[in-house]
Amino acid sequence: MAQITKDMIISDIIAVDRGVIPILMQAGMHCIGCPSAQGESLAEAAFVHGMDADKLVEDINAYLAN
């Protein structure tokens, strides 16, 4: 089972399973396809968007576990 961390780059997270895209978008991270996603960690993006990175990691890993 794949697991992600908040230090992973967003594009790498999406490469693990494209099904995480709706989770990120539902959380308010609508710039999934923007150039920043190619080099920005989940923690960095969460900070910029005022999100809780730990909650996102929890949600994504719960999805991946299923």
mmCIF file with all atom_site columns, N, CA and C in Angstrom:
data_model
loop_
_atom_site.group_PDB
_atom_site.id
_atom_site.type_symbol
_atom_site.label_atom_id
_atom_site.label_alt_id
_atom_site.label_comp_id
_atom_site.label_asym_id
_atom_site.label_entity_id
_atom_site.label_seq_id
_atom_site.pdbx_PDB_ins_code
_atom_site.Cartn_x
_atom_site.Cartn_y
_atom_site.Cartn_z
_atom_site.occupancy
_atom_site.B_iso_or_equiv
_atom_site.pdbx_formal_charge
_atom_site.auth_seq_id
_atom_site.auth_comp_id
_atom_site.auth_asym_id
_atom_site.auth_atom_id
_atom_site.pdbx_PDB_model_num
ATOM 1   N N  . MET A 1 1  ? 0.850   -1.181 0.000   1.00 0.00 ? 1  MET A N  1
ATOM 2   C CA . MET A 1 1  ? 0.000   0.000  0.000   1.00 0.00 ? 1  MET A CA 1
ATOM 3   C C  . MET A 1 1  ? 0.894   1.241  0.000   1.00 0.00 ? 1  MET A C  1
ATOM 4   N N  . ALA A 1 2  ? 0.625   2.129  -0.930  1.00 0.00 ? 2  ALA A N  1
ATOM 5   C CA . ALA A 1 2  ? 1.357   3.387  -1.007  1.00 0.00 ? 2  ALA A CA 1
ATOM 6   C C  . ALA A 1 2  ? 0.913   4.312  0.121   1.00 0.00 ? 2  ALA A C  1
ATOM 7   N N  . GLN A 1 3  ? 1.861   5.082  0.622   1.00 0.00 ? 3  GLN A N  1
ATOM 8   C CA . GLN A 1 3  ? 1.556   6.105  1.615   1.00 0.00 ? 3  GLN A CA 1
ATOM 9   C C  . GLN A 1 3  ? 2.272   7.375  1.196   1.00 0.00 ? 3  GLN A C  1
ATOM 10  N N  . ILE A 1 4  ? 1.652   8.483  1.479   1.00 0.00 ? 4  ILE A N  1
ATOM 11  C CA . ILE A 1 4  ? 2.275   9.760  1.138   1.00 0.00 ? 4  ILE A CA 1
ATOM 12  C C  . ILE A 1 4  ? 2.622   10.494 2.431   1.00 0.00 ? 4  ILE A C  1
ATOM 13  N N  . THR A 1 5  ? 3.519   11.467 2.284   1.00 0.00 ? 5  THR A N  1
ATOM 14  C CA . THR A 1 5  ? 3.881   12.338 3.399   1.00 0.00 ? 5  THR A CA 1
ATOM 15  C C  . THR A 1 5  ? 3.715   13.777 2.936   1.00 0.00 ? 5  THR A C  1
ATOM 16  N N  . LYS A 1 6  ? 3.687   14.683 3.884   1.00 0.00 ? 6  LYS A N  1
ATOM 17  C CA . LYS A 1 6  ? 3.500   16.087 3.520   1.00 0.00 ? 6  LYS A CA 1
ATOM 18  C C  . LYS A 1 6  ? 4.737   16.686 2.865   1.00 0.00 ? 6  LYS A C  1
ATOM 19  N N  . ASP A 1 7  ? 5.859   15.966 2.909   1.00 0.00 ? 7  ASP A N  1
ATOM 20  C CA . ASP A 1 7  ? 7.080   16.446 2.266   1.00 0.00 ? 7  ASP A CA 1
ATOM 21  C C  . ASP A 1 7  ? 7.177   16.040 0.798   1.00 0.00 ? 7  ASP A C  1
ATOM 22  N N  . MET A 1 8  ? 6.232   15.219 0.343   1.00 0.00 ? 8  MET A N  1
ATOM 23  C CA . MET A 1 8  ? 6.240   14.785 -1.061  1.00 0.00 ? 8  MET A CA 1
ATOM 24  C C  . MET A 1 8  ? 5.762   15.906 -1.981  1.00 0.00 ? 8  MET A C  1
ATOM 25  N N  . ILE A 1 9  ? 6.299   15.915 -3.185  1.00 0.00 ? 9  ILE A N  1
ATOM 26  C CA . ILE A 1 9  ? 5.908   16.877 -4.212  1.00 0.00 ? 9  ILE A CA 1
ATOM 27  C C  . ILE A 1 9  ? 4.513   16.505 -4.719  1.00 0.00 ? 9  ILE A C  1
ATOM 28  N N  . ILE A 1 10 ? 3.676   17.504 -4.932  1.00 0.00 ? 10 ILE A N  1
ATOM 29  C CA . ILE A 1 10 ? 2.292   17.263 -5.335  1.00 0.00 ? 10 ILE A CA 1
ATOM 30  C C  . ILE A 1 10 ? 2.213   16.405 -6.592  1.00 0.00 ? 10 ILE A C  1
ATOM 31  N N  . SER A 1 11 ? 3.041   16.684 -7.579  1.00 0.00 ? 11 SER A N  1
ATOM 32  C CA . SER A 1 11 ? 2.984   15.888 -8.812  1.00 0.00 ? 11 SER A CA 1
ATOM 33  C C  . SER A 1 11 ? 3.352   14.432 -8.539  1.00 0.00 ? 11 SER A C  1
ATOM 34  N N  . ASP A 1 12 ? 4.242   14.178 -7.577  1.00 0.00 ? 12 ASP A N  1
ATOM 35  C CA . ASP A 1 12 ? 4.596   12.797 -7.217  1.00 0.00 ? 12 ASP A CA 1
ATOM 36  C C  . ASP A 1 12 ? 3.431   12.110 -6.512  1.00 0.00 ? 12 ASP A C  1
ATOM 37  N N  . ILE A 1 13 ? 2.704   12.854 -5.698  1.00 0.00 ? 13 ILE A N  1
ATOM 38  C CA . ILE A 1 13 ? 1.537   12.306 -5.015  1.00 0.00 ? 13 ILE A CA 1
ATOM 39  C C  . ILE A 1 13 ? 0.481   11.898 -6.041  1.00 0.00 ? 13 ILE A C  1
ATOM 40  N N  . ILE A 1 14 ? 0.254   12.760 -7.013  1.00 0.00 ? 14 ILE A N  1
ATOM 41  C CA . ILE A 1 14 ? -0.720  12.464 -8.063  1.00 0.00 ? 14 ILE A CA 1
ATOM 42  C C  . ILE A 1 14 ? -0.274  11.262 -8.883  1.00 0.00 ? 14 ILE A C  1
ATOM 43  N N  . ALA A 1 15 ? 1.032   11.114 -9.082  1.00 0.00 ? 15 ALA A N  1
ATOM 44  C CA . ALA A 1 15 ? 1.549   9.972  -9.837  1.00 0.00 ? 15 ALA A CA 1
ATOM 45  C C  . ALA A 1 15 ? 1.300   8.649  -9.111  1.00 0.00 ? 15 ALA A C  1
ATOM 46  N N  . VAL A 1 16 ? 1.212   8.688  -7.784  1.00 0.00 ? 16 VAL A N  1
ATOM 47  C CA . VAL A 1 16 ? 0.914   7.475  -7.017  1.00 0.00 ? 16 VAL A CA 1
ATOM 48  C C  . VAL A 1 16 ? -0.487  6.993  -7.349  1.00 0.00 ? 16 VAL A C  1
ATOM 49  N N  . ASP A 1 17 ? -1.438  7.928  -7.396  1.00 0.00 ? 17 ASP A N  1
ATOM 50  C CA . ASP A 1 17 ? -2.834  7.571  -7.703  1.00 0.00 ? 17 ASP A CA 1
ATOM 51  C C  . ASP A 1 17 ? -3.578  8.855  -8.066  1.00 0.00 ? 17 ASP A C  1
ATOM 52  N N  . ARG A 1 18 ? -4.020  8.939  -9.301  1.00 0.00 ? 18 ARG A N  1
ATOM 53  C CA . ARG A 1 18 ? -4.721  10.147 -9.762  1.00 0.00 ? 18 ARG A CA 1
ATOM 54  C C  . ARG A 1 18 ? -6.041  10.370 -9.023  1.00 0.00 ? 18 ARG A C  1
ATOM 55  N N  . GLY A 1 19 ? -6.501  9.372  -8.297  1.00 0.00 ? 19 GLY A N  1
ATOM 56  C CA . GLY A 1 19 ? -7.720  9.506  -7.514  1.00 0.00 ? 19 GLY A CA 1
ATOM 57  C C  . GLY A 1 19 ? -7.594  10.481 -6.350  1.00 0.00 ? 19 GLY A C  1
ATOM 58  N N  . VAL A 1 20 ? -6.374  10.917 -6.051  1.00 0.00 ? 20 VAL A N  1
ATOM 59  C CA . VAL A 1 20 ? -6.206  11.900 -4.969  1.00 0.00 ? 20 VAL A CA 1
ATOM 60  C C  . VAL A 1 20 ? -6.548  13.317 -5.435  1.00 0.00 ? 20 VAL A C  1
ATOM 61  N N  . ILE A 1 21 ? -6.647  13.515 -6.745  1.00 0.00 ? 21 ILE A N  1
ATOM 62  C CA . ILE A 1 21 ? -6.949  14.852 -7.267  1.00 0.00 ? 21 ILE A CA 1
ATOM 63  C C  . ILE A 1 21 ? -8.251  15.410 -6.692  1.00 0.00 ? 21 ILE A C  1
ATOM 64  N N  . PRO A 1 22 ? -9.347  14.648 -6.684  1.00 0.00 ? 22 PRO A N  1
ATOM 65  C CA . PRO A 1 22 ? -10.578 15.194 -6.097  1.00 0.00 ? 22 PRO A CA 1
ATOM 66  C C  . PRO A 1 22 ? -10.441 15.541 -4.610  1.00 0.00 ? 22 PRO A C  1
ATOM 67  N N  . ILE A 1 23 ? -9.620  14.788 -3.882  1.00 0.00 ? 23 ILE A N  1
ATOM 68  C CA . ILE A 1 23 ? -9.399  15.090 -2.462  1.00 0.00 ? 23 ILE A CA 1
ATOM 69  C C  . ILE A 1 23 ? -8.727  16.449 -2.328  1.00 0.00 ? 23 ILE A C  1
ATOM 70  N N  . LEU A 1 24 ? -7.704  16.680 -3.124  1.00 0.00 ? 24 LEU A N  1
ATOM 71  C CA . LEU A 1 24 ? -6.997  17.958 -3.077  1.00 0.00 ? 24 LEU A CA 1
ATOM 72  C C  . LEU A 1 24 ? -7.902  19.107 -3.517  1.00 0.00 ? 24 LEU A C  1
ATOM 73  N N  . MET A 1 25 ? -8.657  18.889 -4.568  1.00 0.00 ? 25 MET A N  1
ATOM 74  C CA . MET A 1 25 ? -9.541  19.945 -5.062  1.00 0.00 ? 25 MET A CA 1
ATOM 75  C C  . MET A 1 25 ? -10.669 20.236 -4.078  1.00 0.00 ? 25 MET A C  1
ATOM 76  N N  . GLN A 1 26 ? -11.209 19.209 -3.461  1.00 0.00 ? 26 GLN A N  1
ATOM 77  C CA . GLN A 1 26 ? -12.277 19.409 -2.480  1.00 0.00 ? 26 GLN A CA 1
ATOM 78  C C  . GLN A 1 26 ? -11.764 20.196 -1.268  1.00 0.00 ? 26 GLN A C  1
ATOM 79  N N  . ALA A 1 27 ? -10.488 20.028 -0.959  1.00 0.00 ? 27 ALA A N  1
ATOM 80  C CA . ALA A 1 27 ? -9.888  20.769 0.150   1.00 0.00 ? 27 ALA A CA 1
ATOM 81  C C  . ALA A 1 27 ? -9.629  22.223 -0.222  1.00 0.00 ? 27 ALA A C  1
ATOM 82  N N  . GLY A 1 28 ? -9.741  22.562 -1.515  1.00 0.00 ? 28 GLY A N  1
ATOM 83  C CA . GLY A 1 28 ? -9.531  23.934 -1.955  1.00 0.00 ? 28 GLY A CA 1
ATOM 84  C C  . GLY A 1 28 ? -8.252  24.155 -2.729  1.00 0.00 ? 28 GLY A C  1
ATOM 85  N N  . MET A 1 29 ? -7.537  23.089 -3.026  1.00 0.00 ? 29 MET A N  1
ATOM 86  C CA . MET A 1 29 ? -6.293  23.191 -3.776  1.00 0.00 ? 29 MET A CA 1
ATOM 87  C C  . MET A 1 29 ? -6.612  22.986 -5.254  1.00 0.00 ? 29 MET A C  1
ATOM 88  N N  . HIS A 1 30 ? -7.005  24.065 -5.921  1.00 0.00 ? 30 HIS A N  1
ATOM 89  C CA . HIS A 1 30 ? -7.483  23.987 -7.302  1.00 0.00 ? 30 HIS A CA 1
ATOM 90  C C  . HIS A 1 30 ? -6.379  24.168 -8.340  1.00 0.00 ? 30 HIS A C  1
ATOM 91  N N  . CYS A 1 31 ? -5.145  24.283 -7.890  1.00 0.00 ? 31 CYS A N  1
ATOM 92  C CA . CYS A 1 31 ? -4.043  24.537 -8.836  1.00 0.00 ? 31 CYS A CA 1
ATOM 93  C C  . CYS A 1 31 ? -3.253  23.268 -9.109  1.00 0.00 ? 31 CYS A C  1
ATOM 94  N N  . ILE A 1 32 ? -3.924  22.138 -9.136  1.00 0.00 ? 32 ILE A N  1
ATOM 95  C CA . ILE A 1 32 ? -3.262  20.842 -9.307  1.00 0.00 ? 32 ILE A CA 1
ATOM 96  C C  . ILE A 1 32 ? -2.414  20.796 -10.578 1.00 0.00 ? 32 ILE A C  1
ATOM 97  N N  . GLY A 1 33 ? -2.874  21.395 -11.643 1.00 0.00 ? 33 GLY A N  1
ATOM 98  C CA . GLY A 1 33 ? -2.157  21.345 -12.909 1.00 0.00 ? 33 GLY A CA 1
ATOM 99  C C  . GLY A 1 33 ? -1.200  22.499 -13.130 1.00 0.00 ? 33 GLY A C  1
ATOM 100 N N  . CYS A 1 34 ? -1.099  23.407 -12.186 1.00 0.00 ? 34 CYS A N  1
ATOM 101 C CA . CYS A 1 34 ? -0.243  24.577 -12.393 1.00 0.00 ? 34 CYS A CA 1
ATOM 102 C C  . CYS A 1 34 ? 1.229   24.206 -12.226 1.00 0.00 ? 34 CYS A C  1
ATOM 103 N N  . PRO A 1 35 ? 2.120   25.004 -12.766 1.00 0.00 ? 35 PRO A N  1
ATOM 104 C CA . PRO A 1 35 ? 3.553   24.695 -12.680 1.00 0.00 ? 35 PRO A CA 1
ATOM 105 C C  . PRO A 1 35 ? 4.071   24.544 -11.246 1.00 0.00 ? 35 PRO A C  1
ATOM 106 N N  . SER A 1 36 ? 3.469   25.221 -10.306 1.00 0.00 ? 36 SER A N  1
ATOM 107 C CA . SER A 1 36 ? 3.910   25.097 -8.915  1.00 0.00 ? 36 SER A CA 1
ATOM 108 C C  . SER A 1 36 ? 3.772   23.668 -8.414  1.00 0.00 ? 36 SER A C  1
ATOM 109 N N  . ALA A 1 37 ? 2.771   22.959 -8.877  1.00 0.00 ? 37 ALA A N  1
ATOM 110 C CA . ALA A 1 37 ? 2.536   21.585 -8.432  1.00 0.00 ? 37 ALA A CA 1
ATOM 111 C C  . ALA A 1 37 ? 3.678   20.657 -8.852  1.00 0.00 ? 37 ALA A C  1
ATOM 112 N N  . GLN A 1 38 ? 4.455   21.068 -9.815  1.00 0.00 ? 38 GLN A N  1
ATOM 113 C CA . GLN A 1 38 ? 5.557   20.237 -10.280 1.00 0.00 ? 38 GLN A CA 1
ATOM 114 C C  . GLN A 1 38 ? 6.746   20.268 -9.327  1.00 0.00 ? 38 GLN A C  1
ATOM 115 N N  . GLY A 1 39 ? 6.812   21.275 -8.458  1.00 0.00 ? 39 GLY A N  1
ATOM 116 C CA . GLY A 1 39 ? 7.968   21.371 -7.574  1.00 0.00 ? 39 GLY A CA 1
ATOM 117 C C  . GLY A 1 39 ? 7.644   21.750 -6.151  1.00 0.00 ? 39 GLY A C  1
ATOM 118 N N  . GLU A 1 40 ? 6.377   21.792 -5.819  1.00 0.00 ? 40 GLU A N  1
ATOM 119 C CA . GLU A 1 40 ? 5.964   22.225 -4.489  1.00 0.00 ? 40 GLU A CA 1
ATOM 120 C C  . GLU A 1 40 ? 5.526   21.021 -3.661  1.00 0.00 ? 40 GLU A C  1
ATOM 121 N N  . SER A 1 41 ? 5.979   20.974 -2.416  1.00 0.00 ? 41 SER A N  1
ATOM 122 C CA . SER A 1 41 ? 5.555   19.875 -1.547  1.00 0.00 ? 41 SER A CA 1
ATOM 123 C C  . SER A 1 41 ? 4.120   20.113 -1.084  1.00 0.00 ? 41 SER A C  1
ATOM 124 N N  . LEU A 1 42 ? 3.504   19.055 -0.590  1.00 0.00 ? 42 LEU A N  1
ATOM 125 C CA . LEU A 1 42 ? 2.145   19.174 -0.068  1.00 0.00 ? 42 LEU A CA 1
ATOM 126 C C  . LEU A 1 42 ? 2.117   20.150 1.102   1.00 0.00 ? 42 LEU A C  1
ATOM 127 N N  . ALA A 1 43 ? 3.135   20.108 1.941   1.00 0.00 ? 43 ALA A N  1
ATOM 128 C CA . ALA A 1 43 ? 3.202   21.020 3.089   1.00 0.00 ? 43 ALA A CA 1
ATOM 129 C C  . ALA A 1 43 ? 3.293   22.472 2.624   1.00 0.00 ? 43 ALA A C  1
ATOM 130 N N  . GLU A 1 44 ? 4.117   22.737 1.608   1.00 0.00 ? 44 GLU A N  1
ATOM 131 C CA . GLU A 1 44 ? 4.259   24.101 1.090   1.00 0.00 ? 44 GLU A CA 1
ATOM 132 C C  . GLU A 1 44 ? 2.960   24.595 0.481   1.00 0.00 ? 44 GLU A C  1
ATOM 133 N N  . ALA A 1 45 ? 2.320   23.752 -0.315  1.00 0.00 ? 45 ALA A N  1
ATOM 134 C CA . ALA A 1 45 ? 1.059   24.143 -0.943  1.00 0.00 ? 45 ALA A CA 1
ATOM 135 C C  . ALA A 1 45 ? -0.028  24.357 0.098   1.00 0.00 ? 45 ALA A C  1
ATOM 136 N N  . ALA A 1 46 ? -0.073  23.495 1.099   1.00 0.00 ? 46 ALA A N  1
ATOM 137 C CA . ALA A 1 46 ? -1.070  23.639 2.164   1.00 0.00 ? 46 ALA A CA 1
ATOM 138 C C  . ALA A 1 46 ? -0.866  24.946 2.905   1.00 0.00 ? 46 ALA A C  1
ATOM 139 N N  . PHE A 1 47 ? 0.384   25.301 3.175   1.00 0.00 ? 47 PHE A N  1
ATOM 140 C CA . PHE A 1 47 ? 0.678   26.554 3.866   1.00 0.00 ? 47 PHE A CA 1
ATOM 141 C C  . PHE A 1 47 ? 0.197   27.752 3.046   1.00 0.00 ? 47 PHE A C  1
ATOM 142 N N  . VAL A 1 48 ? 0.517   27.750 1.765   1.00 0.00 ? 48 VAL A N  1
ATOM 143 C CA . VAL A 1 48 ? 0.132   28.857 0.882   1.00 0.00 ? 48 VAL A CA 1
ATOM 144 C C  . VAL A 1 48 ? -1.389  29.000 0.816   1.00 0.00 ? 48 VAL A C  1
ATOM 145 N N  . HIS A 1 49 ? -2.097  27.869 0.851   1.00 0.00 ? 49 HIS A N  1
ATOM 146 C CA . HIS A 1 49 ? -3.553  27.880 0.738   1.00 0.00 ? 49 HIS A CA 1
ATOM 147 C C  . HIS A 1 49 ? -4.262  27.917 2.095   1.00 0.00 ? 49 HIS A C  1
ATOM 148 N N  . GLY A 1 50 ? -3.503  27.998 3.181   1.00 0.00 ? 50 GLY A N  1
ATOM 149 C CA . GLY A 1 50 ? -4.102  28.064 4.506   1.00 0.00 ? 50 GLY A CA 1
ATOM 150 C C  . GLY A 1 50 ? -4.785  26.771 4.922   1.00 0.00 ? 50 GLY A C  1
ATOM 151 N N  . MET A 1 51 ? -4.208  25.644 4.516   1.00 0.00 ? 51 MET A N  1
ATOM 152 C CA . MET A 1 51 ? -4.795  24.334 4.807   1.00 0.00 ? 51 MET A CA 1
ATOM 153 C C  . MET A 1 51 ? -3.957  23.593 5.836   1.00 0.00 ? 51 MET A C  1
ATOM 154 N N  . ASP A 1 52 ? -4.553  22.589 6.428   1.00 0.00 ? 52 ASP A N  1
ATOM 155 C CA . ASP A 1 52 ? -3.872  21.717 7.373   1.00 0.00 ? 52 ASP A CA 1
ATOM 156 C C  . ASP A 1 52 ? -3.252  20.551 6.593   1.00 0.00 ? 52 ASP A C  1
ATOM 157 N N  . ALA A 1 53 ? -1.933  20.572 6.444   1.00 0.00 ? 53 ALA A N  1
ATOM 158 C CA . ALA A 1 53 ? -1.241  19.535 5.670   1.00 0.00 ? 53 ALA A CA 1
ATOM 159 C C  . ALA A 1 53 ? -1.425  18.154 6.297   1.00 0.00 ? 53 ALA A C  1
ATOM 160 N N  . ASP A 1 54 ? -1.425  18.081 7.618   1.00 0.00 ? 54 ASP A N  1
ATOM 161 C CA . ASP A 1 54 ? -1.587  16.791 8.282   1.00 0.00 ? 54 ASP A CA 1
ATOM 162 C C  . ASP A 1 54 ? -2.953  16.183 7.997   1.00 0.00 ? 54 ASP A C  1
ATOM 163 N N  . LYS A 1 55 ? -3.980  17.010 7.926   1.00 0.00 ? 55 LYS A N  1
ATOM 164 C CA . LYS A 1 55 ? -5.334  16.537 7.608   1.00 0.00 ? 55 LYS A CA 1
ATOM 165 C C  . LYS A 1 55 ? -5.384  16.017 6.167   1.00 0.00 ? 55 LYS A C  1
ATOM 166 N N  . LEU A 1 56 ? -4.738  16.729 5.250   1.00 0.00 ? 56 LEU A N  1
ATOM 167 C CA . LEU A 1 56 ? -4.689  16.276 3.864   1.00 0.00 ? 56 LEU A CA 1
ATOM 168 C C  . LEU A 1 56 ? -3.971  14.939 3.750   1.00 0.00 ? 56 LEU A C  1
ATOM 169 N N  . VAL A 1 57 ? -2.856  14.798 4.449   1.00 0.00 ? 57 VAL A N  1
ATOM 170 C CA . VAL A 1 57 ? -2.113  13.537 4.428   1.00 0.00 ? 57 VAL A CA 1
ATOM 171 C C  . VAL A 1 57 ? -3.003  12.412 4.957   1.00 0.00 ? 57 VAL A C  1
ATOM 172 N N  . GLU A 1 58 ? -3.700  12.684 6.051   1.00 0.00 ? 58 GLU A N  1
ATOM 173 C CA . GLU A 1 58 ? -4.607  11.689 6.632   1.00 0.00 ? 58 GLU A CA 1
ATOM 174 C C  . GLU A 1 58 ? -5.691  11.278 5.635   1.00 0.00 ? 58 GLU A C  1
ATOM 175 N N  . ASP A 1 59 ? -6.311  12.257 4.998   1.00 0.00 ? 59 ASP A N  1
ATOM 176 C CA . ASP A 1 59 ? -7.376  11.973 4.026   1.00 0.00 ? 59 ASP A CA 1
ATOM 177 C C  . ASP A 1 59 ? -6.853  11.191 2.822   1.00 0.00 ? 59 ASP A C  1
ATOM 178 N N  . ILE A 1 60 ? -5.708  11.593 2.306   1.00 0.00 ? 60 ILE A N  1
ATOM 179 C CA . ILE A 1 60 ? -5.154  10.930 1.131   1.00 0.00 ? 60 ILE A CA 1
ATOM 180 C C  . ILE A 1 60 ? -4.742  9.500  1.474   1.00 0.00 ? 60 ILE A C  1
ATOM 181 N N  . ASN A 1 61 ? -4.083  9.309  2.617   1.00 0.00 ? 61 ASN A N  1
ATOM 182 C CA . ASN A 1 61 ? -3.654  7.969  2.993   1.00 0.00 ? 61 ASN A CA 1
ATOM 183 C C  . ASN A 1 61 ? -4.856  7.061  3.299   1.00 0.00 ? 61 ASN A C  1
ATOM 184 N N  . ALA A 1 62 ? -5.927  7.630  3.824   1.00 0.00 ? 62 ALA A N  1
ATOM 185 C CA . ALA A 1 62 ? -7.151  6.833  4.045   1.00 0.00 ? 62 ALA A CA 1
ATOM 186 C C  . ALA A 1 62 ? -7.702  6.369  2.703   1.00 0.00 ? 62 ALA A C  1
ATOM 187 N N  . TYR A 1 63 ? -7.713  7.267  1.715   1.00 0.00 ? 63 TYR A N  1
ATOM 188 C CA . TYR A 1 63 ? -8.161  6.897  0.366   1.00 0.00 ? 63 TYR A CA 1
ATOM 189 C C  . TYR A 1 63 ? -7.262  5.791  -0.204  1.00 0.00 ? 63 TYR A C  1
ATOM 190 N N  . LEU A 1 64 ? -5.950  5.951  -0.078  1.00 0.00 ? 64 LEU A N  1
ATOM 191 C CA . LEU A 1 64 ? -5.016  4.982  -0.643  1.00 0.00 ? 64 LEU A CA 1
ATOM 192 C C  . LEU A 1 64 ? -5.131  3.624  0.044   1.00 0.00 ? 64 LEU A C  1
ATOM 193 N N  . ALA A 1 65 ? -5.519  3.617  1.301   1.00 0.00 ? 65 ALA A N  1
ATOM 194 C CA . ALA A 1 65 ? -5.657  2.360  2.039   1.00 0.00 ? 65 ALA A CA 1
ATOM 195 C C  . ALA A 1 65 ? -6.836  1.540  1.538   1.00 0.00 ? 65 ALA A C  1
ATOM 196 N N  . ASN A 1 66 ? -7.788  2.208  0.905   1.00 0.00 ? 66 ASN A N  1
ATOM 197 C CA . ASN A 1 66 ? -8.963  1.505  0.377   1.00 0.00 ? 66 ASN A CA 1
ATOM 198 C C  . ASN A 1 66 ? -8.679  1.149  -1.028  1.00 0.00 ? 66 ASN A C  1
#
